[in-house]
Coordinates of C-alpha atoms in Angstrom, one line a residue:
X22 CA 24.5 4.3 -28.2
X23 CA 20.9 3.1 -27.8
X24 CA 18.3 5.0 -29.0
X25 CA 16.1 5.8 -26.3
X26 CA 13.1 6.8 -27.9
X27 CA 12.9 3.3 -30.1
X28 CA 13.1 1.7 -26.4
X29 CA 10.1 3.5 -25.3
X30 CA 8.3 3.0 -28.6
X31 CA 8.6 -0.9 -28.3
X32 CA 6.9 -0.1 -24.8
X33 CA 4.2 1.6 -26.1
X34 CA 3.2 -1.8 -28.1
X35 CA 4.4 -4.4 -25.9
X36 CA 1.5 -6.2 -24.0
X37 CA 3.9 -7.7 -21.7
X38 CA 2.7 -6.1 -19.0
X39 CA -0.5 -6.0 -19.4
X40 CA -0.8 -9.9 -20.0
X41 CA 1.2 -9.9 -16.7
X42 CA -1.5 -8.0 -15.1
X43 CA -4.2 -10.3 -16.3
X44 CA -2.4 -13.1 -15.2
X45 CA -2.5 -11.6 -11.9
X46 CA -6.0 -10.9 -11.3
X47 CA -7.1 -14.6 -12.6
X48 CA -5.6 -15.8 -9.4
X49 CA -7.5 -16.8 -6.1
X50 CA -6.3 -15.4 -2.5
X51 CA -3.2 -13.3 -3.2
X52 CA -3.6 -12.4 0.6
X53 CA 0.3 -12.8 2.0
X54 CA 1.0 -16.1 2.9
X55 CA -1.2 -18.0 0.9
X56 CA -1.5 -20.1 -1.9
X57 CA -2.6 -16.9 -4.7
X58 CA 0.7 -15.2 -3.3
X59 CA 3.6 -18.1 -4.3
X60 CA 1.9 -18.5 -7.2
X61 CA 1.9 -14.4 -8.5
X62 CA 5.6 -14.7 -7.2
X63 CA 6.6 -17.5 -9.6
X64 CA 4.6 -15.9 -12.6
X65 CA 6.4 -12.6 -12.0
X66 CA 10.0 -14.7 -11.8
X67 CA 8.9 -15.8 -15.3
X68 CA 8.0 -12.3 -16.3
X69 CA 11.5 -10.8 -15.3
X70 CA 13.2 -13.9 -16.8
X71 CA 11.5 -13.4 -20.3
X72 CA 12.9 -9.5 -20.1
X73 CA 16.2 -10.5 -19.9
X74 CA 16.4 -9.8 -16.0
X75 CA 20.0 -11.9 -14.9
X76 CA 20.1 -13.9 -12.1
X77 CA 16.2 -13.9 -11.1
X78 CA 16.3 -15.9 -7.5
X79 CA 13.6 -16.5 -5.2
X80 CA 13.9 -16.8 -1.4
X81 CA 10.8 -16.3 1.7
X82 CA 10.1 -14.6 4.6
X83 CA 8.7 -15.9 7.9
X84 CA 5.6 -14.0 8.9
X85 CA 2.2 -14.8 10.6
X86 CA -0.6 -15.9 8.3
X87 CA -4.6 -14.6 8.7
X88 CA -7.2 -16.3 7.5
X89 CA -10.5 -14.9 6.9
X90 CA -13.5 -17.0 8.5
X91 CA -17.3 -15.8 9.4
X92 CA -17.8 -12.5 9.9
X93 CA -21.3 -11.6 11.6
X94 CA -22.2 -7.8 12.4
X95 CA -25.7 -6.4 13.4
X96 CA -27.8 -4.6 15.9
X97 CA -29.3 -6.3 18.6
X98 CA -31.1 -4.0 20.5
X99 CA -34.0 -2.0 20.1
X100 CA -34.4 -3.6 16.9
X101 CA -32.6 -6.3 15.1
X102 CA -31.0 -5.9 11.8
X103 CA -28.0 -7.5 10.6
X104 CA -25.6 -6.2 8.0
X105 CA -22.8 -7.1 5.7
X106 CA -19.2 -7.0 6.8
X107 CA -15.9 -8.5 6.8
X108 CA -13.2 -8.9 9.1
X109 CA -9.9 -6.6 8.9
X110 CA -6.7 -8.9 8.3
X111 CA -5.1 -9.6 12.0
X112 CA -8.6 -9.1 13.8
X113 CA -8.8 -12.1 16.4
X114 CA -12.0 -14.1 16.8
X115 CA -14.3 -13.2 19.1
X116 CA -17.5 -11.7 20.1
X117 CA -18.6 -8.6 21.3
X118 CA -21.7 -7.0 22.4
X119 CA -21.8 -3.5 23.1
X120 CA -23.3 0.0 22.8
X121 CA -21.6 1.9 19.4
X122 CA -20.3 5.3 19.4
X123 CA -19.7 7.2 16.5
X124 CA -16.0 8.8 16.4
X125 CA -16.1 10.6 13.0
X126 CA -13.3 10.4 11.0
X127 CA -11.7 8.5 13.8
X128 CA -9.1 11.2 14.2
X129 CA -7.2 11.2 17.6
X130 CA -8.7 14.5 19.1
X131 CA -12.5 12.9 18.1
X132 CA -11.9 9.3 19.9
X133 CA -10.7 11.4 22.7
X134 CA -13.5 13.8 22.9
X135 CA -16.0 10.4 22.6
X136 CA -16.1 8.5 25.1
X137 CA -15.4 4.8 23.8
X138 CA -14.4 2.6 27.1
X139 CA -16.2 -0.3 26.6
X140 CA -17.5 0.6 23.5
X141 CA -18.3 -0.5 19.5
X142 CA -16.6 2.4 17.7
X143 CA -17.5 3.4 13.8
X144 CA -15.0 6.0 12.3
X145 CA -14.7 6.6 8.8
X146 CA -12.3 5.1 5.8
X147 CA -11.7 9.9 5.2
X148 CA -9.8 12.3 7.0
X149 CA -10.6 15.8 7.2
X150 CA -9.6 17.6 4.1
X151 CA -7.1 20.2 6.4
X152 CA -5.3 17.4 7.4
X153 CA -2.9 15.0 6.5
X154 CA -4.0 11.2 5.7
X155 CA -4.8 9.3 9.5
X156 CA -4.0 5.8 8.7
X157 CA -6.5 3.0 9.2
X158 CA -4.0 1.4 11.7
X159 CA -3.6 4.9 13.8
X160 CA -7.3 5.3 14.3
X161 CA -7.7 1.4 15.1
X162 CA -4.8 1.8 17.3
X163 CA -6.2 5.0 19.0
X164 CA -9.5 3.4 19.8
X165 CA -7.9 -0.1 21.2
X166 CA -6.1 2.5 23.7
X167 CA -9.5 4.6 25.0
X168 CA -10.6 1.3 25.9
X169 CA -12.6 0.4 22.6
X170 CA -13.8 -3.5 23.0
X171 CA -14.0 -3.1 18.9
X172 CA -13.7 -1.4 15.9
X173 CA -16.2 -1.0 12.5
X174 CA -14.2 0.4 9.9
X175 CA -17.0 2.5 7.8
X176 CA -16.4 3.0 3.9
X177 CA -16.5 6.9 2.6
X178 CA -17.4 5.5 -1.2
X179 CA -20.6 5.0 -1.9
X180 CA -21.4 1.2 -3.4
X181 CA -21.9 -1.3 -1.1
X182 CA -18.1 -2.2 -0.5
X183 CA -17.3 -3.0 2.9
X184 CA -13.4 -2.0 2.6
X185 CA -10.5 -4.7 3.8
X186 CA -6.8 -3.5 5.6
X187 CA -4.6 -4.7 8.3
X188 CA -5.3 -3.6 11.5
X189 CA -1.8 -4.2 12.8
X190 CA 1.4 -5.7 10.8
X191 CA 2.7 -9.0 11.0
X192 CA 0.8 -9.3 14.5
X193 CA -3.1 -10.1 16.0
X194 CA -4.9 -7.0 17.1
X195 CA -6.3 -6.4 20.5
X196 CA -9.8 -6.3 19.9
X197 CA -12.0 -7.2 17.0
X198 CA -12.1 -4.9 13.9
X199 CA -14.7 -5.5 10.8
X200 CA -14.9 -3.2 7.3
X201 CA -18.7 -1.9 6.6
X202 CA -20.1 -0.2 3.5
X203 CA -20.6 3.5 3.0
X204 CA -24.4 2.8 3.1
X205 CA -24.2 1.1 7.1
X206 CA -22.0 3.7 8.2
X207 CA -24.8 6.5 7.2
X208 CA -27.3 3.9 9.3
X209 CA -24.9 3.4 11.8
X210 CA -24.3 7.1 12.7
X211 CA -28.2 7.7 13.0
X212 CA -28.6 4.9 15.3
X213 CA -25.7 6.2 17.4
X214 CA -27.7 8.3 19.2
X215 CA -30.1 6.1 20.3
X216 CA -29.7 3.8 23.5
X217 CA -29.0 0.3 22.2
X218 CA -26.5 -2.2 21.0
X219 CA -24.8 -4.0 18.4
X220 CA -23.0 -7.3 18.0
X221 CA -19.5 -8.1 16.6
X222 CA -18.5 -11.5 15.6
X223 CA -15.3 -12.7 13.8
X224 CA -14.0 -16.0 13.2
X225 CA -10.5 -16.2 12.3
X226 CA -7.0 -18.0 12.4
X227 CA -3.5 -17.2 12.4
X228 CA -0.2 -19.5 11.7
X229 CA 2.8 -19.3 10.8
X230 CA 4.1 -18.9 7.1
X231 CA 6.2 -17.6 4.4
X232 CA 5.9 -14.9 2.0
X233 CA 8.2 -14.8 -1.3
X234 CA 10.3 -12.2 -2.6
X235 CA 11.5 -12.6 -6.0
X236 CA 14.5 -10.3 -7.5
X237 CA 17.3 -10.2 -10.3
X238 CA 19.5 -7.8 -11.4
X239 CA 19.9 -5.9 -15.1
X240 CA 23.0 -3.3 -16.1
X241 CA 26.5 -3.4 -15.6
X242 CA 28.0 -5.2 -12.3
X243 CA 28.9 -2.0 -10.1
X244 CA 29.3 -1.8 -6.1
X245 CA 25.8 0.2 -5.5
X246 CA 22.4 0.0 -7.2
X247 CA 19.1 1.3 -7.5
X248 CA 16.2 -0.8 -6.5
X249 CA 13.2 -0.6 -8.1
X250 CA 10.2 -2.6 -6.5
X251 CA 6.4 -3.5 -6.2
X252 CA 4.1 -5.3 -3.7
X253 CA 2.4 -8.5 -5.9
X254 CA 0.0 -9.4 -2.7
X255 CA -3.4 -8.3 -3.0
X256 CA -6.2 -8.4 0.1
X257 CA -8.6 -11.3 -0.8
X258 CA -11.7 -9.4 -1.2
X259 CA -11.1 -8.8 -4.8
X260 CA -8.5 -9.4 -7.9
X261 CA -5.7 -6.4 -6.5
X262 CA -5.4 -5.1 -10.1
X263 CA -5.4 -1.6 -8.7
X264 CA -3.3 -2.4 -5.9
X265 CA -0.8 -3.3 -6.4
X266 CA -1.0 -5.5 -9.8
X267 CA -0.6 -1.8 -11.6
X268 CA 2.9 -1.6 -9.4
X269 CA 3.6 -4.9 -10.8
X270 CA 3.3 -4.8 -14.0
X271 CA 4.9 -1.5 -15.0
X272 CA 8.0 -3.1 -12.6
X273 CA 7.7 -5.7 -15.6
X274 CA 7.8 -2.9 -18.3
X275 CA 10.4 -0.9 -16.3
X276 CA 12.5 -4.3 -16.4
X277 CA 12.0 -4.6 -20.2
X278 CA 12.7 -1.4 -21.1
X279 CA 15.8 -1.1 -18.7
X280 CA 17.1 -4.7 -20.4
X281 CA 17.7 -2.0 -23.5
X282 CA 18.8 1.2 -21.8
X283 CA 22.4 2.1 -21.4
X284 CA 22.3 2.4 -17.8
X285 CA 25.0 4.3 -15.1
X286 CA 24.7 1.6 -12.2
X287 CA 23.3 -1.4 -11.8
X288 CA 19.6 -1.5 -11.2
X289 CA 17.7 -4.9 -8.9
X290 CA 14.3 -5.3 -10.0
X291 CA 12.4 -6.5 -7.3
X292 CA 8.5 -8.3 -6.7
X293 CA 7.8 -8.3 -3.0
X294 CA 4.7 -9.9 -0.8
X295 CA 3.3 -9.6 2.3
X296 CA 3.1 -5.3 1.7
X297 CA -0.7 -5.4 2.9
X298 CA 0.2 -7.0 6.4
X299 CA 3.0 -5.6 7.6
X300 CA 5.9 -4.5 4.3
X301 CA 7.1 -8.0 5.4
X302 CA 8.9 -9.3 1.6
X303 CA 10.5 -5.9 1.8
X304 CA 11.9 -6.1 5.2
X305 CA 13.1 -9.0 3.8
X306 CA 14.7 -8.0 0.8
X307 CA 16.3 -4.5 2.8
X308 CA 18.0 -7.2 4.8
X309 CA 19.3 -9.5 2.6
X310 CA 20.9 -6.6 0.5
X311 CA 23.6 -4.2 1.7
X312 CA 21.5 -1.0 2.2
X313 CA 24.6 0.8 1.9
X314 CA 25.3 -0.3 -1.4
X315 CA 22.1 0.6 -2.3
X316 CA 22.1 4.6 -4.1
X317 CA 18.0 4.7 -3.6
X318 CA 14.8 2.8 -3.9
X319 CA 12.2 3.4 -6.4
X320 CA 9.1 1.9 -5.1
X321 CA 6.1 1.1 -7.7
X322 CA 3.1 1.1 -5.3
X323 CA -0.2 3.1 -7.0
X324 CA 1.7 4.0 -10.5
X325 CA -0.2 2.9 -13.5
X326 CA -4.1 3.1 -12.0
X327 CA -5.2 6.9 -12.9
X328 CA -3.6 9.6 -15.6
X329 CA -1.3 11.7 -13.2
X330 CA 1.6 10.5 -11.8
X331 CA 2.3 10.9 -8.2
X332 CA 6.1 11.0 -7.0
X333 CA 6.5 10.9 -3.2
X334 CA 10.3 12.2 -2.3
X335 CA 10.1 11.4 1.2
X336 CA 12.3 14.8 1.8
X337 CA 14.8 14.1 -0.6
X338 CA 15.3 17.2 -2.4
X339 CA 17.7 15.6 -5.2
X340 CA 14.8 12.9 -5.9
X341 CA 12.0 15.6 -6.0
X342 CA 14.7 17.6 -7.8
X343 CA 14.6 14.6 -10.6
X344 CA 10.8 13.7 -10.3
X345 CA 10.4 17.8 -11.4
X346 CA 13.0 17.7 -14.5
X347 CA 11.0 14.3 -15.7
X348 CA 7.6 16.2 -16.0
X349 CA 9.8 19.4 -17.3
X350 CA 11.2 16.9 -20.4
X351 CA 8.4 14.8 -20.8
X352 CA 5.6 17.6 -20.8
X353 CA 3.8 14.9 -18.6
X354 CA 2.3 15.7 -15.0
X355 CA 4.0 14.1 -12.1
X356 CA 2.8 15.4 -9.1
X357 CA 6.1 16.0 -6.7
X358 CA 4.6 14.8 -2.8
X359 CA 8.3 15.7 -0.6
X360 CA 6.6 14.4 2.9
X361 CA 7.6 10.5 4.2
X362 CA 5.4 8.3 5.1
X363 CA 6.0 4.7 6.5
X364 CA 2.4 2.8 4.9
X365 CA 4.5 1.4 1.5
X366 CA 7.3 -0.9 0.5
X367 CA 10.0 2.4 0.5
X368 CA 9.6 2.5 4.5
X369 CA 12.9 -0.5 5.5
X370 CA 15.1 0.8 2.9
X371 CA 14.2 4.7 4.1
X372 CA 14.5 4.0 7.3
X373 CA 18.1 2.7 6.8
X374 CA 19.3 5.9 5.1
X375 CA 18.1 5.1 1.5
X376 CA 16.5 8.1 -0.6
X377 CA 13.3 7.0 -1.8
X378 CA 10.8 7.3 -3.8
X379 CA 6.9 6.0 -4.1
X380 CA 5.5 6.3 -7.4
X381 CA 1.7 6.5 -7.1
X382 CA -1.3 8.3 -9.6
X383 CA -3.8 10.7 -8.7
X384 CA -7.5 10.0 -9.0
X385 CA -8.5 13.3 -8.6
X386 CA -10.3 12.8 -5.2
X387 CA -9.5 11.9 -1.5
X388 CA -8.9 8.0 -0.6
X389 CA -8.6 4.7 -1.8
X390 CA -11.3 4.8 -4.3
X391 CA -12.3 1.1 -4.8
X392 CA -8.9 -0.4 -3.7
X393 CA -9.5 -3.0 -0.5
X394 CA -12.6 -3.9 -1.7
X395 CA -14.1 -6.6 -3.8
X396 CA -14.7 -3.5 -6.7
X397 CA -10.6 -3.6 -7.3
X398 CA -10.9 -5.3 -10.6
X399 CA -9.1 -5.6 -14.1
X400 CA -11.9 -3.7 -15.3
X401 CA -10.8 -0.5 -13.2
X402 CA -7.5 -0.2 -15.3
X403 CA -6.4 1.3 -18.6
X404 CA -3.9 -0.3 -20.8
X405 CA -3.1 3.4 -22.1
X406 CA -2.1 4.6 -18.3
X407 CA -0.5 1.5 -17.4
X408 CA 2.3 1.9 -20.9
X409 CA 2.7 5.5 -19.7
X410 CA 3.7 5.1 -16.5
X411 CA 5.5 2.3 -17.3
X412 CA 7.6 4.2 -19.8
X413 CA 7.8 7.7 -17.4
X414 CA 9.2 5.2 -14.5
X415 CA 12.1 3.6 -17.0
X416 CA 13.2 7.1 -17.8
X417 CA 13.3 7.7 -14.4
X418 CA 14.9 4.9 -13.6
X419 CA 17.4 5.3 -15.7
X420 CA 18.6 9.0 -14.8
X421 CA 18.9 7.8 -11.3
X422 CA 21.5 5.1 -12.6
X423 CA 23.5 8.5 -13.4
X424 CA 22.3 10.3 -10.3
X425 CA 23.9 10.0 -6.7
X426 CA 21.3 11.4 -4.2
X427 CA 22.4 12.2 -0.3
X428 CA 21.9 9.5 2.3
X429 CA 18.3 10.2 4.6
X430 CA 19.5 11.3 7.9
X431 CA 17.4 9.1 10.9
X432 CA 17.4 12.0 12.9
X433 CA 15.8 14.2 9.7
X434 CA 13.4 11.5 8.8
X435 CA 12.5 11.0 12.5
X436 CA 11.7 15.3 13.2
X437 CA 9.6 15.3 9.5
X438 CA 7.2 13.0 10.9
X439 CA 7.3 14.6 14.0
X440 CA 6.5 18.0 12.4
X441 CA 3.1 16.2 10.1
X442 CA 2.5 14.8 13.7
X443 CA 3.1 11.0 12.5
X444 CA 4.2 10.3 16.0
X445 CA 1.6 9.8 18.5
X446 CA -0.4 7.7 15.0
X447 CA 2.4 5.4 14.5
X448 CA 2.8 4.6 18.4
X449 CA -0.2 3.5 18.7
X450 CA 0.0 1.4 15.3
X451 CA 3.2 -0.1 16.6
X452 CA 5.4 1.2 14.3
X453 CA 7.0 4.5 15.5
X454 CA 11.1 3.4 14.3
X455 CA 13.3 4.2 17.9
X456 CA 15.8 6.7 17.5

């Protein structure tokens, strides 16, 4: 019988992971589909081969490429000043001069109230605090449909960090759409009120490309498995060692760990791209598998950057049910989240049926902090938090080998998002799944 506890001491000192994670954040451009991407993919391959991760293969997935050109954002009119921004990954070049309008927090009910035909629009990376999260695709996707001609994309954290994020998945938006820092968004809002106008200009490409999925498997050879998986793209604004290298390299301590651990089924480790534009390497990998075969998903996306960890049981009650008894035995915190969402690597396999669950950390306050900006460095991370999590999500891992949770019912999953009023968000995003 293997002693447990010696597995998750060697953990404690092994600096696997954390090399990983270096590794990760010296590359250039792990934006999906280019070079910084294939390259993370073969490093983690190495990484899974080095744990002892059988059968470790390889394979890609068509999607459409964005490249980032010029971005130029300023006012025109009564006075000229020009800021700092970027473009928003799937924004098409163009140029736009209009008059701006300030929608808030860009909810749905404050684009309606403004009125935006024709308009620049500013809303804010927040949401209101009585509210669930509104997605930066949702409000982009509202605005496009009042008849916004584009779409500034204001930072809540102070710092000078115009933020990056897709403004649809896999595909070109309507209208132009450009990240600004916390500091422009204050100026912007006071020159909202004043007659005048501001000019948007983005230069940017799209082609078609690939983007790799790597995966092996560990345990005994059984008919179903659990798979446990991380996004290893990163927007190229900064090194992605909050998001997602964190995911990735507890993935690579969960596989090392797991390589020692009696387990009850077999278990497919899995490094996935393109999450950031569209959950395209997971798309990929949900198809290539039998999703049938596959008891539930574990998927690493936000473990391993602050203390707390965060266990999203997208209404699984035997998942939040094992997420609970992990803090109970560990006398660790692990925040238990039971509502879906569909913005993460979990959303094809959940979608077919597959109990799932995100494991994320808690920062203590509302947002992204400095993930999708240029701030999302190695710096950010502690090795401490990154061996914790890393040895919480092999334990958990490994009681869901011996653990058969119930199938997600379509029609359950479908009337949960309908009751957090996900519906009229993710129709305008273009990702409401049809019944």
């Amino acid at each position: 019988m293997v002693d447990v506890d010696a597995v998750l001491g060697r953990l404690w000192r092994d600096d696997e992971p954390w090399d990983v994670l270096s590794s990760l954040c010296e590359l250039d451009d792990r934006l999906a589909g280019h070079h910084g991407e294939a390259r993370a993919a073969d490093l983690v391959a190495g990484a899974f081969e080095t744990a002892g991760v059988a059968n470790v293969t390889e394979f890609a997935v068509p999607m459409t490429r964005w490249t980032r050109g010029r971005t130029e954002f300023g006012v025109v009119e009564p006075t000229p000043r020009t800021f700092e921004a970027i473009a928003l990954p799937y924004s098409p070049a163009g140029e736009v001069r209009a008059p701006l309008v300030d929608v808030g927090y860009g909810t749905p009910e404050e684009i309606d109230e403004a009125d935006v035909a024709g308009a620049v629009v500013v809303a804010s990376t927040d949401t209101p605090p009585d509210r669930r999260v509104v997605h930066r695709m949702e409000k982009y996707g509202h605005a496009v449909d009042a008849g916004a001609e584009a779409f500034v994309f204001a930072n809540h954290v102070p710092g000078q960090l115009p933020p990056t994020g897709s403004l649809r998945f896999d595909e070109g938006g309507a209208v132009p759409g450009i990240g600004v820092s916390y500091e422009t968004g204050e100026w912007l809002r006071r020159y909202a009120d004043r007659d005048g106008a501001v000019r948007v200009s983005v230069d940017a490409t799209s082609d078609e490309s690939e983007t790799p999925v790597v995966h092996g498997v560990l345990g005994p050879d059984t008919e179903e498995e659990v798979v446990v998986l991380a996004h290893l793209d990163a927007h190229d604004v900064g090194e992605g060692a909050l998001d997602n290298g964190c995911g990735v390299a507890v993935v690579v301590g969960v596989a090392r760990a797991l390589a020692e651990l009696d387990l009850g089924c077999r278990v497919r480790v899995a490094a996935v791209g393109g999450e950031e534009v569209g959950l395209v390497g997971s798309h990929g990998l949900a198809r290539e598998l039998d999703t049938a075969s596959v008891r539930a998903v574990v998927n690493v996306d936000g473990a391993g950057r602050h203390r707390d960890l965060v266990a999203f049981s997208h209404g699984s009650d035997d998942l939040e049910r094992l997420a609970e008894s992990l803090a109970d035995d560990t006398d660790h915190p692990v925040q238990v989240r039971p509502d879906p969402h569909p913005w993460s690597d979990h959303w094809p396999f959940l979608t077919a049926g597959v109990p799932a669950l995100q494991l994320h950390s808690d920062s203590g306050e509302r947002g992204r902090g400095v993930t999708h900006t240029r701030a999302d460095t190695l710096d950010k991370v502690d090795p401490r938090t990154l061996r914790s999590h890393a040895m919480l999500a092999s334990l958990l891992v490994q009681r869901l080998t011996e653990t058969e949770p119930d199938r997600v019912s379509r029609a359950d999953l479908l009337q949960a998002l309908r009751e957090r009023e996900y519906e009229p968000g993710m129709r305008a995003a273009g990702v409401w799944p049809e019944s």
